[in-house]
PDB file of C-alpha atoms in Angstrom:
ATOM      1  CA  MET A  10      28.821 120.248  89.080  1.00 49.00           C
ATOM      2  CA  PHE A  11      32.537 120.051  88.280  1.00 52.00           C
ATOM      3  CA  ARG A  12      35.532 119.597  90.500  1.00 57.00           C
ATOM      4  CA  ASN A  13      37.244 122.816  91.496  1.00 68.00           C
ATOM      5  CA  GLN A  14      39.536 124.292  94.140  1.00 78.00           C
ATOM      6  CA  TYR A  15      36.772 124.827  96.646  1.00 78.00           C
ATOM      7  CA  ASP A  16      35.466 121.149  96.909  1.00 81.00           C
ATOM      8  CA  ASN A  17      38.392 119.458  98.524  1.00 79.00           C
ATOM      9  CA  ASP A  18      36.833 119.290 101.889  1.00 79.00           C
ATOM     10  CA  ALA A  19      33.590 120.292 103.561  1.00 78.00           C
ATOM     11  CA  SER A  20      35.058 123.185 105.569  1.00 80.00           C
ATOM     12  CA  THR A  21      35.944 125.317 102.527  1.00 82.00           C
ATOM     13  CA  TRP A  22      33.415 127.920 101.400  1.00 84.00           C
ATOM     14  CA  SER A  23      33.204 128.948  97.726  1.00 84.00           C
ATOM     15  CA  PRO A  24      33.161 132.753  96.815  1.00 86.00           C
ATOM     16  CA  GLN A  25      29.446 132.149  96.024  1.00 85.00           C
ATOM     17  CA  GLY A  26      28.802 131.024  99.636  1.00 86.00           C
ATOM     18  CA  ARG A  27      28.393 127.334  98.729  1.00 87.00           C
ATOM     19  CA  ILE A  28      29.929 124.239 100.393  1.00 86.00           C
ATOM     20  CA  PHE A  29      30.317 121.845  97.415  1.00 88.00           C
ATOM     21  CA  GLN A  30      30.873 118.612  99.474  1.00 88.00           C
ATOM     22  CA  VAL A  31      27.447 119.085 101.039  1.00 89.00           C
ATOM     23  CA  GLU A  32      25.928 119.519  97.603  1.00 90.00           C
ATOM     24  CA  TYR A  33      27.584 116.313  96.452  1.00 91.00           C
ATOM     25  CA  ALA A  34      26.232 114.603  99.305  1.00 91.00           C
ATOM     26  CA  SER A  35      22.769 115.710  98.450  1.00 91.00           C
ATOM     27  CA  GLU A  36      23.270 114.404  94.959  1.00 93.00           C
ATOM     28  CA  ALA A  37      23.997 110.920  96.517  1.00 92.00           C
ATOM     29  CA  VAL A  38      20.500 111.091  98.130  1.00 94.00           C
ATOM     30  CA  LYS A  39      18.908 111.713  94.693  1.00 93.00           C
ATOM     31  CA  GLN A  40      20.575 108.412  93.457  1.00 91.00           C
ATOM     32  CA  GLY A  41      18.730 106.344  95.989  1.00 91.00           C
ATOM     33  CA  THR A  42      15.265 104.891  95.340  1.00 92.00           C
ATOM     34  CA  ALA A  43      12.292 106.985  96.462  1.00 95.00           C
ATOM     35  CA  VAL A  44      10.754 107.001  99.838  1.00 97.00           C
ATOM     36  CA  VAL A  45       7.539 108.809 100.759  1.00 97.00           C
ATOM     37  CA  GLY A  46       6.280 109.877 104.203  1.00 97.00           C
ATOM     38  CA  LEU A  47       3.009 111.327 105.312  1.00 96.00           C
ATOM     39  CA  LYS A  48       1.000 111.725 108.549  1.00 96.00           C
ATOM     40  CA  SER A  49      -2.523 112.219 109.766  1.00 95.00           C
ATOM     41  CA  LYS A  50      -3.651 113.317 113.174  1.00 94.00           C
ATOM     42  CA  THR A  51      -3.358 109.790 114.494  1.00 95.00           C
ATOM     43  CA  HIS A  52      -0.712 107.933 112.419  1.00 96.00           C
ATOM     44  CA  ALA A  53       2.485 108.481 110.436  1.00 97.00           C
ATOM     45  CA  VAL A  54       3.423 106.343 107.479  1.00 97.00           C
ATOM     46  CA  LEU A  55       6.526 105.460 105.389  1.00 97.00           C
ATOM     47  CA  VAL A  56       6.378 103.708 101.969  1.00 97.00           C
ATOM     48  CA  ALA A  57       9.528 102.984 100.057  1.00 96.00           C
ATOM     49  CA  VAL A  58      10.815 101.371  96.851  1.00 94.00           C
ATOM     50  CA  LYS A  59      13.491  98.663  97.461  1.00 92.00           C
ATOM     51  CA  ARG A  60      16.358  98.123  95.025  1.00 87.00           C
ATOM     52  CA  SER A  61      18.233  94.886  94.216  1.00 82.00           C
ATOM     53  CA  PRO A  62      21.915  95.367  93.204  1.00 77.00           C
ATOM     54  CA  ASN A  63      21.501  92.465  90.760  1.00 77.00           C
ATOM     55  CA  GLU A  64      19.436  89.451  89.995  1.00 78.00           C
ATOM     56  CA  LEU A  65      21.281  87.268  92.433  1.00 74.00           C
ATOM     57  CA  ALA A  66      21.089  89.595  95.396  1.00 80.00           C
ATOM     58  CA  SER A  67      18.248  90.278  97.878  1.00 82.00           C
ATOM     59  CA  TYR A  68      16.465  93.617  98.073  1.00 86.00           C
ATOM     60  CA  MET A  69      18.087  96.266 100.340  1.00 89.00           C
ATOM     61  CA  LYS A  70      16.189  97.275 103.439  1.00 91.00           C
ATOM     62  CA  LYS A  71      14.729 100.705 103.161  1.00 94.00           C
ATOM     63  CA  ILE A  72      12.814 101.142 106.500  1.00 96.00           C
ATOM     64  CA  ILE A  73      14.670 100.658 109.719  1.00 96.00           C
ATOM     65  CA  ARG A  74      13.213 100.320 113.259  1.00 97.00           C
ATOM     66  CA  ILE A  75      14.698 102.604 115.856  1.00 97.00           C
ATOM     67  CA  ASP A  76      12.361 101.972 118.724  1.00 96.00           C
ATOM     68  CA  ASP A  77       8.715 100.871 119.298  1.00 95.00           C
ATOM     69  CA  HIS A  78       7.633 104.452 118.592  1.00 96.00           C
ATOM     70  CA  MET A  79      10.090 105.531 115.863  1.00 97.00           C
ATOM     71  CA  GLY A  80      11.451 104.342 112.487  1.00 97.00           C
ATOM     72  CA  ILE A  81      13.366 105.709 109.499  1.00 97.00           C
ATOM     73  CA  ALA A  82      13.370 105.363 105.737  1.00 97.00           C
ATOM     74  CA  VAL A  83      16.617 105.931 103.857  1.00 96.00           C
ATOM     75  CA  ALA A  84      17.737 107.187 100.438  1.00 96.00           C
ATOM     76  CA  GLY A  85      21.370 107.312  99.542  1.00 93.00           C
ATOM     77  CA  LEU A  86      24.320 105.384 101.073  1.00 92.00           C
ATOM     78  CA  THR A  87      23.068 102.501 103.042  1.00 91.00           C
ATOM     79  CA  SER A  88      26.284 102.266 105.025  1.00 92.00           C
ATOM     80  CA  ASP A  89      25.979 105.850 106.314  1.00 95.00           C
ATOM     81  CA  ALA A  90      22.278 105.152 107.151  1.00 95.00           C
ATOM     82  CA  ARG A  91      23.428 102.233 109.373  1.00 94.00           C
ATOM     83  CA  VAL A  92      25.792 104.525 111.276  1.00 95.00           C
ATOM     84  CA  LEU A  93      23.054 107.045 111.863  1.00 96.00           C
ATOM     85  CA  SER A  94      20.425 104.364 112.682  1.00 96.00           C
ATOM     86  CA  ASN A  95      22.813 102.779 115.278  1.00 96.00           C
ATOM     87  CA  TYR A  96      23.406 106.234 116.794  1.00 96.00           C
ATOM     88  CA  LEU A  97      19.630 106.807 117.118  1.00 96.00           C
ATOM     89  CA  ARG A  98      19.082 103.408 118.712  1.00 96.00           C
ATOM     90  CA  THR A  99      21.610 104.188 121.236  1.00 96.00           C
ATOM     91  CA  GLU A 100      20.109 107.505 122.075  1.00 96.00           C
ATOM     92  CA  ALA A 101      16.642 105.821 122.370  1.00 95.00           C
ATOM     93  CA  MET A 102      18.063 103.221 124.728  1.00 96.00           C
ATOM     94  CA  ARG A 103      19.842 105.961 126.827  1.00 95.00           C
ATOM     95  CA  SER A 104      16.598 107.869 127.105  1.00 95.00           C
ATOM     96  CA  LYS A 105      14.763 104.779 128.479  1.00 94.00           C
ATOM     97  CA  MET A 106      17.545 103.947 130.867  1.00 95.00           C
ATOM     98  CA  VAL A 107      18.249 107.417 132.252  1.00 95.00           C
ATOM     99  CA  TYR A 108      14.822 109.126 132.068  1.00 93.00           C
ATOM    100  CA  GLY A 109      12.497 106.031 131.948  1.00 93.00           C
ATOM    101  CA  ARG A 110      10.671 107.360 128.835  1.00 93.00           C
ATOM    102  CA  PRO A 111      10.876 106.980 125.081  1.00 93.00           C
ATOM    103  CA  LEU A 112      13.012 109.456 123.255  1.00 94.00           C
ATOM    104  CA  PRO A 113      10.959 112.365 121.991  1.00 95.00           C
ATOM    105  CA  VAL A 114      10.987 112.310 118.178  1.00 96.00           C
ATOM    106  CA  GLY A 115      11.975 115.971 117.654  1.00 95.00           C
ATOM    107  CA  ARG A 116      14.888 115.528 120.023  1.00 95.00           C
ATOM    108  CA  ALA A 117      16.059 112.390 118.190  1.00 95.00           C
ATOM    109  CA  VAL A 118      16.013 114.173 114.876  1.00 96.00           C
ATOM    110  CA  ASN A 119      17.819 117.200 116.141  1.00 96.00           C
ATOM    111  CA  ALA A 120      20.476 114.910 117.640  1.00 95.00           C
ATOM    112  CA  ILE A 121      21.363 113.441 114.270  1.00 96.00           C
ATOM    113  CA  GLY A 122      21.109 116.912 112.645  1.00 95.00           C
ATOM    114  CA  ASP A 123      23.785 118.194 115.140  1.00 95.00           C
ATOM    115  CA  LYS A 124      25.884 115.153 114.414  1.00 94.00           C
ATOM    116  CA  ALA A 125      25.713 115.699 110.671  1.00 93.00           C
ATOM    117  CA  GLN A 126      26.432 119.405 110.982  1.00 91.00           C
ATOM    118  CA  THR A 127      29.666 118.680 112.741  1.00 90.00           C
ATOM    119  CA  ASN A 128      30.954 116.904 109.675  1.00 87.00           C
ATOM    120  CA  THR A 129      30.441 119.990 107.571  1.00 85.00           C
ATOM    121  CA  GLN A 130      32.455 122.201 109.870  1.00 85.00           C
ATOM    122  CA  GLU A 131      35.432 120.124 110.865  1.00 82.00           C
ATOM    123  CA  TYR A 132      38.438 119.495 108.504  1.00 83.00           C
ATOM    124  CA  GLY A 133      39.071 116.009 107.311  1.00 81.00           C
ATOM    125  CA  ARG A 134      35.385 114.806 107.598  1.00 86.00           C
ATOM    126  CA  ARG A 135      32.780 114.328 104.939  1.00 88.00           C
ATOM    127  CA  PRO A 136      28.951 114.879 105.005  1.00 91.00           C
ATOM    128  CA  TYR A 137      26.779 111.844 105.372  1.00 94.00           C
ATOM    129  CA  GLY A 138      25.701 110.774 101.910  1.00 94.00           C
ATOM    130  CA  VAL A 139      22.163 109.781 102.990  1.00 96.00           C
ATOM    131  CA  GLY A 140      18.793 111.455 103.512  1.00 96.00           C
ATOM    132  CA  LEU A 141      16.238 110.203 106.038  1.00 97.00           C
ATOM    133  CA  LEU A 142      12.569 110.457 106.621  1.00 97.00           C
ATOM    134  CA  VAL A 143      11.776 109.869 110.277  1.00 97.00           C
ATOM    135  CA  ILE A 144       8.337 108.896 111.582  1.00 97.00           C
ATOM    136  CA  GLY A 145       7.380 108.592 115.194  1.00 96.00           C
ATOM    137  CA  HIS A 146       4.634 109.011 117.765  1.00 96.00           C
ATOM    138  CA  ASP A 147       5.095 110.634 121.196  1.00 93.00           C
ATOM    139  CA  ASN A 148       2.877 112.556 123.708  1.00 92.00           C
ATOM    140  CA  THR A 149       2.442 115.366 121.262  1.00 92.00           C
ATOM    141  CA  GLY A 150       1.132 113.129 118.380  1.00 94.00           C
ATOM    142  CA  PRO A 151       2.531 111.624 115.188  1.00 96.00           C
ATOM    143  CA  HIS A 152       5.466 113.241 113.503  1.00 97.00           C
ATOM    144  CA  LEU A 153       7.271 113.137 110.159  1.00 97.00           C
ATOM    145  CA  TYR A 154      10.735 114.755 109.780  1.00 97.00           C
ATOM    146  CA  GLU A 155      13.187 114.941 106.894  1.00 97.00           C
ATOM    147  CA  PHE A 156      16.990 114.874 107.490  1.00 96.00           C
ATOM    148  CA  SER A 157      19.412 116.073 104.935  1.00 95.00           C
ATOM    149  CA  PRO A 158      23.109 115.810 104.724  1.00 94.00           C
ATOM    150  CA  SER A 159      23.634 119.422 105.596  1.00 92.00           C
ATOM    151  CA  GLY A 160      22.272 118.641 109.030  1.00 93.00           C
ATOM    152  CA  VAL A 161      19.115 120.570 108.426  1.00 94.00           C
ATOM    153  CA  VAL A 162      15.924 118.899 109.684  1.00 95.00           C
ATOM    154  CA  SER A 163      12.304 119.921 108.855  1.00 96.00           C
ATOM    155  CA  GLU A 164       8.934 118.611 109.872  1.00 96.00           C
ATOM    156  CA  TYR A 165       6.340 117.978 107.159  1.00 96.00           C
ATOM    157  CA  TYR A 166       2.773 116.700 106.665  1.00 95.00           C
ATOM    158  CA  GLY A 167       4.063 114.782 103.635  1.00 96.00           C
ATOM    159  CA  TYR A 168       7.345 114.528 101.903  1.00 97.00           C
ATOM    160  CA  SER A 169       9.509 112.431  99.457  1.00 97.00           C
ATOM    161  CA  ILE A 170      13.211 111.987  98.921  1.00 96.00           C
ATOM    162  CA  GLY A 171      15.304 109.967  96.449  1.00 94.00           C
ATOM    163  CA  ALA A 172      15.155 109.379  92.712  1.00 93.00           C
ATOM    164  CA  ARG A 173      12.189 111.120  90.848  1.00 92.00           C
ATOM    165  CA  SER A 174      10.857 112.149  94.256  1.00 94.00           C
ATOM    166  CA  GLN A 175       9.512 115.455  92.743  1.00 94.00           C
ATOM    167  CA  SER A 176       6.743 113.589  91.140  1.00 93.00           C
ATOM    168  CA  ALA A 177       5.667 112.164  94.579  1.00 95.00           C
ATOM    169  CA  ARG A 178       5.946 115.623  96.248  1.00 95.00           C
ATOM    170  CA  THR A 179       3.661 117.060  93.474  1.00 95.00           C
ATOM    171  CA  ASN A 180       1.100 114.338  94.325  1.00 94.00           C
ATOM    172  CA  LEU A 181       1.292 115.069  98.050  1.00 95.00           C
ATOM    173  CA  GLU A 182       1.104 118.875  97.616  1.00 94.00           C
ATOM    174  CA  ARG A 183      -2.102 118.263  95.626  1.00 93.00           C
ATOM    175  CA  ASN A 184      -3.654 116.201  98.253  1.00 90.00           C
ATOM    176  CA  PHE A 185      -2.138 117.029 101.653  1.00 89.00           C
ATOM    177  CA  GLY A 186      -5.254 118.997 102.908  1.00 88.00           C
ATOM    178  CA  GLU A 187      -7.034 115.618 103.227  1.00 91.00           C
ATOM    179  CA  PHE A 188      -4.245 113.880 105.251  1.00 92.00           C
ATOM    180  CA  GLU A 189      -5.350 114.983 108.757  1.00 92.00           C
ATOM    181  CA  ASN A 190      -8.591 112.932 108.854  1.00 93.00           C
ATOM    182  CA  LEU A 191      -7.471 109.878 106.850  1.00 94.00           C
ATOM    183  CA  THR A 192      -7.666 106.348 108.420  1.00 94.00           C
ATOM    184  CA  LEU A 193      -4.456 104.303 108.507  1.00 95.00           C
ATOM    185  CA  ASN A 194      -5.221 102.295 105.462  1.00 94.00           C
ATOM    186  CA  GLN A 195      -6.344 105.361 103.498  1.00 94.00           C
ATOM    187  CA  LEU A 196      -2.960 107.075 104.449  1.00 95.00           C
ATOM    188  CA  ILE A 197      -1.066 104.124 103.250  1.00 96.00           C
ATOM    189  CA  MET A 198      -3.037 104.141  99.958  1.00 95.00           C
ATOM    190  CA  GLN A 199      -2.230 107.853  99.473  1.00 95.00           C
ATOM    191  CA  GLY A 200       1.410 107.146 100.125  1.00 95.00           C
ATOM    192  CA  LEU A 201       1.504 104.202  97.556  1.00 95.00           C
ATOM    193  CA  ARG A 202      -0.134 106.522  94.932  1.00 94.00           C
ATOM    194  CA  ALA A 203       2.649 109.063  95.404  1.00 95.00           C
ATOM    195  CA  LEU A 204       5.343 106.360  95.414  1.00 95.00           C
ATOM    196  CA  ARG A 205       3.989 104.862  92.237  1.00 93.00           C
ATOM    197  CA  ASP A 206       4.515 108.191  90.527  1.00 93.00           C
ATOM    198  CA  THR A 207       8.292 107.786  91.156  1.00 93.00           C
ATOM    199  CA  MET A 208       8.552 104.492  89.226  1.00 91.00           C
ATOM    200  CA  GLN A 209      10.360 104.374  85.893  1.00 86.00           C
ATOM    201  CA  THR A 210       8.405 103.684  82.786  1.00 83.00           C
ATOM    202  CA  GLY A 211       7.634 100.009  82.379  1.00 82.00           C
ATOM    203  CA  LYS A 212       8.135  99.215  86.115  1.00 85.00           C
ATOM    204  CA  GLN A 213       5.535  98.978  88.780  1.00 89.00           C
ATOM    205  CA  LEU A 214       5.175  98.301  92.524  1.00 91.00           C
ATOM    206  CA  ASP A 215       5.040  94.680  93.610  1.00 90.00           C
ATOM    207  CA  ASN A 216       5.467  92.675  96.821  1.00 89.00           C
ATOM    208  CA  MET A 217       9.191  92.297  96.274  1.00 90.00           C
ATOM    209  CA  ASN A 218      10.264  95.994  95.832  1.00 91.00           C
ATOM    210  CA  THR A 219       7.675  97.683  98.188  1.00 95.00           C
ATOM    211  CA  SER A 220       8.200  98.313 101.872  1.00 95.00           C
ATOM    212  CA  ILE A 221       5.619  99.960 104.239  1.00 97.00           C
ATOM    213  CA  GLY A 222       6.036 101.162 107.804  1.00 97.00           C
ATOM    214  CA  PHE A 223       3.597 102.894 110.186  1.00 97.00           C
ATOM    215  CA  VAL A 224       3.245 104.016 113.726  1.00 97.00           C
ATOM    216  CA  GLY A 225       0.519 105.825 115.623  1.00 94.00           C
ATOM    217  CA  GLU A 226      -1.820 106.231 118.493  1.00 90.00           C
ATOM    218  CA  GLY A 227      -2.036 102.755 120.162  1.00 89.00           C
ATOM    219  CA  THR A 228       0.126 101.237 117.365  1.00 92.00           C
ATOM    220  CA  LYS A 229       3.729 100.339 117.802  1.00 95.00           C
ATOM    221  CA  LEU A 230       6.094 100.673 114.827  1.00 96.00           C
ATOM    222  CA  THR A 231       5.152  98.076 112.167  1.00 96.00           C
ATOM    223  CA  ILE A 232       7.276  97.324 109.081  1.00 96.00           C
ATOM    224  CA  VAL A 233       5.578  95.239 106.297  1.00 95.00           C
ATOM    225  CA  ASP A 234       7.748  93.622 103.678  1.00 93.00           C
ATOM    226  CA  GLY A 235       7.392  90.796 101.110  1.00 88.00           C
ATOM    227  CA  GLU A 236       4.070  89.083 100.885  1.00 91.00           C
ATOM    228  CA  GLY A 237       2.614  91.215 103.658  1.00 91.00           C
ATOM    229  CA  THR A 238       2.482  94.184 101.256  1.00 93.00           C
ATOM    230  CA  GLN A 239       0.290  92.349  98.707  1.00 94.00           C
ATOM    231  CA  ALA A 240      -2.854  93.120 100.492  1.00 93.00           C
ATOM    232  CA  TYR A 241      -2.112  96.817 100.391  1.00 93.00           C
ATOM    233  CA  LEU A 242      -1.144  96.730  96.719  1.00 93.00           C
ATOM    234  CA  ASP A 243      -4.452  94.814  96.048  1.00 92.00           C
ATOM    235  CA  MET A 244      -6.301  97.559  97.762  1.00 90.00           C
ATOM    236  CA  LEU A 245      -4.531 100.168  95.691  1.00 89.00           C
ATOM    237  CA  ASP A 246      -5.418  98.278  92.415  1.00 82.00           C
ATOM    238  CA  GLU A 247      -9.067  97.931  93.504  1.00 78.00           C
ATOM    239  CA  GLY A 248      -9.294 101.722  94.303  1.00 68.00           C
ATOM    240  CA  GLU A 249      -7.899 102.553  90.996  1.00 60.00           C
ATOM    241  CA  ALA A 250     -10.354 100.245  89.193  1.00 50.00           C
ATOM    242  CA  MET A 251     -13.262 101.867  91.053  1.00 48.00           C
ATOM    243  CA  ASP A 252     -12.005 105.368  89.913  1.00 52.00           C
ATOM    244  CA  THR A 253     -11.971 104.296  86.237  1.00 46.00           C
ATOM    245  CA  GLU A 254     -15.558 102.847  86.266  1.00 46.00           C
TER     246      GLU A 254
END
């Protein structure tokens, strides 16, 4: 994509019916490390690859808690993700204070979709340069949503965004028919297998660059980082070893 007279702001259409600023924002999502989400009939899971800016820096957070029943994984500009996560937390708190109940997951995702769409319609604003995978559990069961910079939100059985995410989506498409009846650990293993397909040649998942989050029936949102992920990575290696025997 090249700069042209139709990409100065997000409120200008090109003759081909495209909004280039939105497309540029979507390219920012592809620059982020991959995140994978999937759900069964009882749980929803997020797995993500964390990135360190350099050897002296800590790894950046990829999974963010919104409430006890909801969390997000981000790919793209972390600063934009912080703005959206703070907005979601405010909406979740308002729902508890006004209505005395957790914020329904679908309503939360539609709220940030509306917020993002406004940036594509008003002059002087820019689209958010971040994509989100949102998991949650409410009285209708577990949910997995994808949010894109255009303001479009979609619900999935399994999905991936970020760098080389097509490889993970191919894995998910091949196996999604089994997701519904998987246990929580099996669901996490399936997510890690898909996430591993997004890694660059010569790199692998370890307890420093892997983040896991899950929520479900009777389970509050849990985020596992650092040494806590090693047990799941060991289970993944053991499963691969059994498959090759």
